[in-house]
Amino acid sequence: MGVKLTPQQFVATYKPMAIACMKKTGLHYHATLTQAALESGWGQYAIGNNFFGIKDFDGVNGDEQLLTTTEYLDTPNAKFPQIISIVKRGAKWLYTVKDWFKKYPTPEESFIKHAQFFVENGRYYKAWAHRSDAEVFLREVAKAGYATAPDYENALISTLKWFQKNS
């Protein structure tokens, strides 16, 4: 596990990488920083330099790691490599599972692969069209189902507002 950084430390460490990614891809650096902070717990859970919770669906190429995560799903019958627990939460099922996630050699590679992820996955076409507007982009990413957390969009926008004021 990584070290949880203060928001200010996170900006000092990763803003240059997010700006470099923006120059290569057009994805606004606030969008990159927002998702990196939220998905990694301000760096604490960026295991294998995966700052964005990007999954690996085959688990066989050597660029993956089996990690514990939570998922909110509509069914009690989902399949994962390992299910630790399933608990009914309102209309959803909260899974604690082990699942395959990508790993990257460096944080910079993670940032670039994050941007490429949106280009390579058609369900994010509408979001990618707004990549220069961090708020619209993040709202569209949430609507397209990037994460299963019920409050994901609100968490993104709240974190984005902090970055807009402080970076």
mmCIF file of C-alpha atoms in Angstrom:
data_model
loop_
_atom_site.group_PDB
_atom_site.id
_atom_site.type_symbol
_atom_site.label_atom_id
_atom_site.label_comp_id
_atom_site.label_asym_id
_atom_site.label_seq_id
_atom_site.Cartn_x
_atom_site.Cartn_y
_atom_site.Cartn_z
ATOM 1 C CA MET A 1 0.000 0.000 0.000
ATOM 2 C CA GLY A 2 1.134 3.537 -0.714
ATOM 3 C CA VAL A 3 1.292 6.565 1.514
ATOM 4 C CA LYS A 4 -1.759 8.771 1.915
ATOM 5 C CA LEU A 5 -0.724 12.285 0.963
ATOM 6 C CA THR A 6 -2.334 15.504 2.073
ATOM 7 C CA PRO A 7 -4.196 17.176 -0.787
ATOM 8 C CA GLN A 8 -1.400 19.755 -1.034
ATOM 9 C CA GLN A 9 1.265 17.024 -1.215
ATOM 10 C CA PHE A 10 -0.794 15.192 -3.822
ATOM 11 C CA VAL A 11 -0.939 18.309 -6.008
ATOM 12 C CA ALA A 12 2.780 18.988 -5.599
ATOM 13 C CA THR A 13 3.633 15.409 -6.551
ATOM 14 C CA TYR A 14 1.166 14.634 -9.338
ATOM 15 C CA LYS A 15 0.115 17.921 -10.940
ATOM 16 C CA PRO A 16 3.187 17.962 -13.242
ATOM 17 C CA MET A 17 2.302 14.446 -14.455
ATOM 18 C CA ALA A 18 -1.339 15.405 -15.012
ATOM 19 C CA ILE A 19 -0.283 18.482 -17.004
ATOM 20 C CA ALA A 20 2.125 16.397 -19.099
ATOM 21 C CA CYS A 21 -0.724 13.963 -19.774
ATOM 22 C CA MET A 22 -3.002 16.862 -20.767
ATOM 23 C CA LYS A 23 -0.411 18.058 -23.286
ATOM 24 C CA LYS A 24 -0.332 14.582 -24.866
ATOM 25 C CA THR A 25 -4.037 13.730 -24.748
ATOM 26 C CA GLY A 26 -6.117 16.878 -24.246
ATOM 27 C CA LEU A 27 -7.659 15.533 -21.029
ATOM 28 C CA HIS A 28 -7.883 18.438 -18.575
ATOM 29 C CA TYR A 29 -5.417 17.958 -15.745
ATOM 30 C CA HIS A 30 -8.088 18.712 -13.120
ATOM 31 C CA ALA A 31 -10.085 15.699 -14.370
ATOM 32 C CA THR A 32 -6.993 13.493 -14.123
ATOM 33 C CA LEU A 33 -6.047 14.740 -10.648
ATOM 34 C CA THR A 34 -9.636 14.412 -9.425
ATOM 35 C CA GLN A 35 -9.998 10.803 -10.469
ATOM 36 C CA ALA A 36 -6.480 9.942 -9.316
ATOM 37 C CA ALA A 37 -7.122 11.394 -5.856
ATOM 38 C CA LEU A 38 -10.552 9.828 -5.457
ATOM 39 C CA GLU A 39 -9.704 6.388 -6.864
ATOM 40 C CA SER A 40 -6.382 6.082 -5.004
ATOM 41 C CA GLY A 41 -7.395 7.618 -1.672
ATOM 42 C CA TRP A 42 -4.942 10.489 -2.222
ATOM 43 C CA GLY A 43 -2.223 8.022 -3.199
ATOM 44 C CA GLN A 44 -2.735 5.508 -0.399
ATOM 45 C CA TYR A 45 -4.263 2.823 -2.633
ATOM 46 C CA ALA A 46 -2.287 3.369 -5.846
ATOM 47 C CA ILE A 47 -0.972 -0.168 -5.645
ATOM 48 C CA GLY A 48 1.126 -1.022 -8.674
ATOM 49 C CA ASN A 49 0.923 2.659 -9.691
ATOM 50 C CA ASN A 50 -2.752 2.167 -10.590
ATOM 51 C CA PHE A 51 -4.197 5.536 -9.568
ATOM 52 C CA PHE A 52 -7.518 5.006 -11.334
ATOM 53 C CA GLY A 53 -8.823 1.582 -10.342
ATOM 54 C CA ILE A 54 -8.503 0.325 -13.911
ATOM 55 C CA LYS A 55 -9.316 -3.364 -14.012
ATOM 56 C CA ASP A 56 -7.605 -6.142 -15.912
ATOM 57 C CA PHE A 57 -10.106 -8.634 -17.219
ATOM 58 C CA ASP A 58 -7.941 -11.642 -18.004
ATOM 59 C CA GLY A 59 -5.434 -11.821 -15.138
ATOM 60 C CA VAL A 60 -2.848 -13.651 -17.265
ATOM 61 C CA ASN A 61 -0.412 -11.191 -18.910
ATOM 62 C CA GLY A 62 1.796 -10.261 -15.970
ATOM 63 C CA ASP A 63 0.544 -6.658 -15.965
ATOM 64 C CA GLU A 64 -2.113 -7.310 -13.342
ATOM 65 C CA GLN A 65 -2.552 -7.723 -9.614
ATOM 66 C CA LEU A 66 -5.300 -9.326 -7.539
ATOM 67 C CA LEU A 67 -6.585 -6.725 -5.058
ATOM 68 C CA THR A 68 -9.428 -6.353 -2.601
ATOM 69 C CA THR A 69 -12.134 -3.910 -3.670
ATOM 70 C CA THR A 70 -15.808 -3.119 -3.160
ATOM 71 C CA GLU A 71 -18.517 -3.007 -5.801
ATOM 72 C CA TYR A 72 -22.170 -1.931 -5.630
ATOM 73 C CA LEU A 73 -24.209 -4.090 -8.022
ATOM 74 C CA ASP A 74 -27.833 -4.832 -8.837
ATOM 75 C CA THR A 75 -27.482 -8.596 -8.444
ATOM 76 C CA PRO A 76 -26.390 -11.043 -5.744
ATOM 77 C CA ASN A 77 -25.026 -13.381 -8.443
ATOM 78 C CA ALA A 78 -22.026 -11.511 -9.893
ATOM 79 C CA LYS A 79 -18.821 -13.411 -10.613
ATOM 80 C CA PHE A 80 -15.369 -12.385 -9.360
ATOM 81 C CA PRO A 81 -12.102 -14.277 -8.909
ATOM 82 C CA GLN A 82 -12.817 -14.311 -5.158
ATOM 83 C CA ILE A 83 -15.872 -13.113 -3.225
ATOM 84 C CA ILE A 84 -15.201 -12.147 0.386
ATOM 85 C CA SER A 85 -18.703 -10.947 1.291
ATOM 86 C CA ILE A 86 -22.027 -9.808 -0.167
ATOM 87 C CA VAL A 87 -24.351 -7.539 1.832
ATOM 88 C CA LYS A 88 -27.720 -6.093 0.744
ATOM 89 C CA ARG A 89 -27.639 -2.256 0.887
ATOM 90 C CA GLY A 90 -30.966 -0.748 -0.104
ATOM 91 C CA ALA A 91 -31.663 -1.753 -3.706
ATOM 92 C CA LYS A 92 -28.018 -2.735 -4.315
ATOM 93 C CA TRP A 93 -25.663 -5.475 -3.237
ATOM 94 C CA LEU A 94 -22.342 -4.450 -1.708
ATOM 95 C CA TYR A 95 -19.609 -6.871 -2.664
ATOM 96 C CA THR A 96 -16.201 -7.094 -1.052
ATOM 97 C CA VAL A 97 -14.098 -9.066 -3.500
ATOM 98 C CA LYS A 98 -10.679 -9.745 -4.907
ATOM 99 C CA ASP A 99 -10.479 -8.696 -8.548
ATOM 100 C CA TRP A 100 -7.799 -8.166 -11.172
ATOM 101 C CA PHE A 101 -6.421 -4.649 -11.612
ATOM 102 C CA LYS A 102 -3.780 -3.313 -13.972
ATOM 103 C CA LYS A 103 -0.352 -2.399 -12.688
ATOM 104 C CA TYR A 104 1.973 0.138 -14.287
ATOM 105 C CA PRO A 105 5.731 0.709 -14.080
ATOM 106 C CA THR A 106 5.329 4.402 -13.134
ATOM 107 C CA PRO A 107 2.641 6.878 -12.082
ATOM 108 C CA GLU A 108 3.177 8.713 -15.398
ATOM 109 C CA GLU A 109 2.315 5.551 -17.326
ATOM 110 C CA SER A 110 -0.838 5.173 -15.224
ATOM 111 C CA PHE A 111 -1.919 8.718 -16.097
ATOM 112 C CA ILE A 112 -1.425 8.162 -19.844
ATOM 113 C CA LYS A 113 -3.172 4.765 -19.777
ATOM 114 C CA HIS A 114 -6.061 6.388 -17.906
ATOM 115 C CA ALA A 115 -6.603 8.831 -20.784
ATOM 116 C CA GLN A 116 -6.233 6.035 -23.363
ATOM 117 C CA PHE A 117 -8.823 3.990 -21.460
ATOM 118 C CA PHE A 118 -11.499 6.537 -22.392
ATOM 119 C CA VAL A 119 -10.520 6.486 -26.058
ATOM 120 C CA GLU A 120 -10.504 2.679 -26.204
ATOM 121 C CA ASN A 121 -13.865 2.182 -24.451
ATOM 122 C CA GLY A 122 -16.800 3.339 -26.552
ATOM 123 C CA ARG A 123 -19.114 3.897 -23.616
ATOM 124 C CA TYR A 124 -17.001 6.966 -22.767
ATOM 125 C CA TYR A 125 -17.316 8.556 -26.220
ATOM 126 C CA LYS A 126 -19.572 11.339 -24.910
ATOM 127 C CA ALA A 127 -17.249 12.023 -21.969
ATOM 128 C CA TRP A 128 -14.141 12.119 -24.175
ATOM 129 C CA ALA A 129 -15.778 14.711 -26.406
ATOM 130 C CA HIS A 130 -15.686 17.022 -23.331
ATOM 131 C CA ARG A 131 -12.144 16.173 -22.177
ATOM 132 C CA SER A 132 -11.116 19.836 -22.046
ATOM 133 C CA ASP A 133 -13.953 20.667 -19.594
ATOM 134 C CA ALA A 134 -13.152 18.750 -16.413
ATOM 135 C CA GLU A 135 -16.595 19.033 -14.839
ATOM 136 C CA VAL A 136 -18.601 17.946 -17.881
ATOM 137 C CA PHE A 137 -16.083 15.191 -18.573
ATOM 138 C CA LEU A 138 -16.304 13.808 -15.020
ATOM 139 C CA ARG A 139 -20.097 13.960 -14.956
ATOM 140 C CA GLU A 140 -20.225 12.000 -18.205
ATOM 141 C CA VAL A 141 -17.684 9.478 -16.923
ATOM 142 C CA ALA A 142 -19.859 8.877 -13.863
ATOM 143 C CA LYS A 143 -23.014 8.552 -15.985
ATOM 144 C CA ALA A 144 -21.246 6.028 -18.226
ATOM 145 C CA GLY A 145 -20.630 3.795 -15.201
ATOM 146 C CA TYR A 146 -16.928 4.221 -14.435
ATOM 147 C CA ALA A 147 -17.526 3.225 -10.805
ATOM 148 C CA THR A 148 -20.295 1.363 -9.035
ATOM 149 C CA ALA A 149 -20.385 3.597 -5.916
ATOM 150 C CA PRO A 150 -23.850 5.179 -5.730
ATOM 151 C CA ASP A 151 -22.488 8.669 -4.941
ATOM 152 C CA TYR A 152 -19.580 8.585 -7.402
ATOM 153 C CA GLU A 153 -20.617 11.658 -9.403
ATOM 154 C CA ASN A 154 -21.041 13.790 -6.273
ATOM 155 C CA ALA A 155 -17.691 12.613 -4.905
ATOM 156 C CA LEU A 156 -15.998 13.480 -8.213
ATOM 157 C CA ILE A 157 -17.491 16.971 -8.392
ATOM 158 C CA SER A 158 -16.725 17.727 -4.753
ATOM 159 C CA THR A 159 -13.094 16.675 -5.257
ATOM 160 C CA LEU A 160 -12.907 18.583 -8.547
ATOM 161 C CA LYS A 161 -14.082 21.783 -6.832
ATOM 162 C CA TRP A 162 -11.210 21.449 -4.377
ATOM 163 C CA PHE A 163 -8.705 21.087 -7.234
ATOM 164 C CA GLN A 164 -10.208 24.035 -9.093
ATOM 165 C CA LYS A 165 -9.619 26.230 -6.024
ATOM 166 C CA ASN A 166 -6.241 24.839 -5.019
ATOM 167 C CA SER A 167 -4.239 23.782 -8.083
#
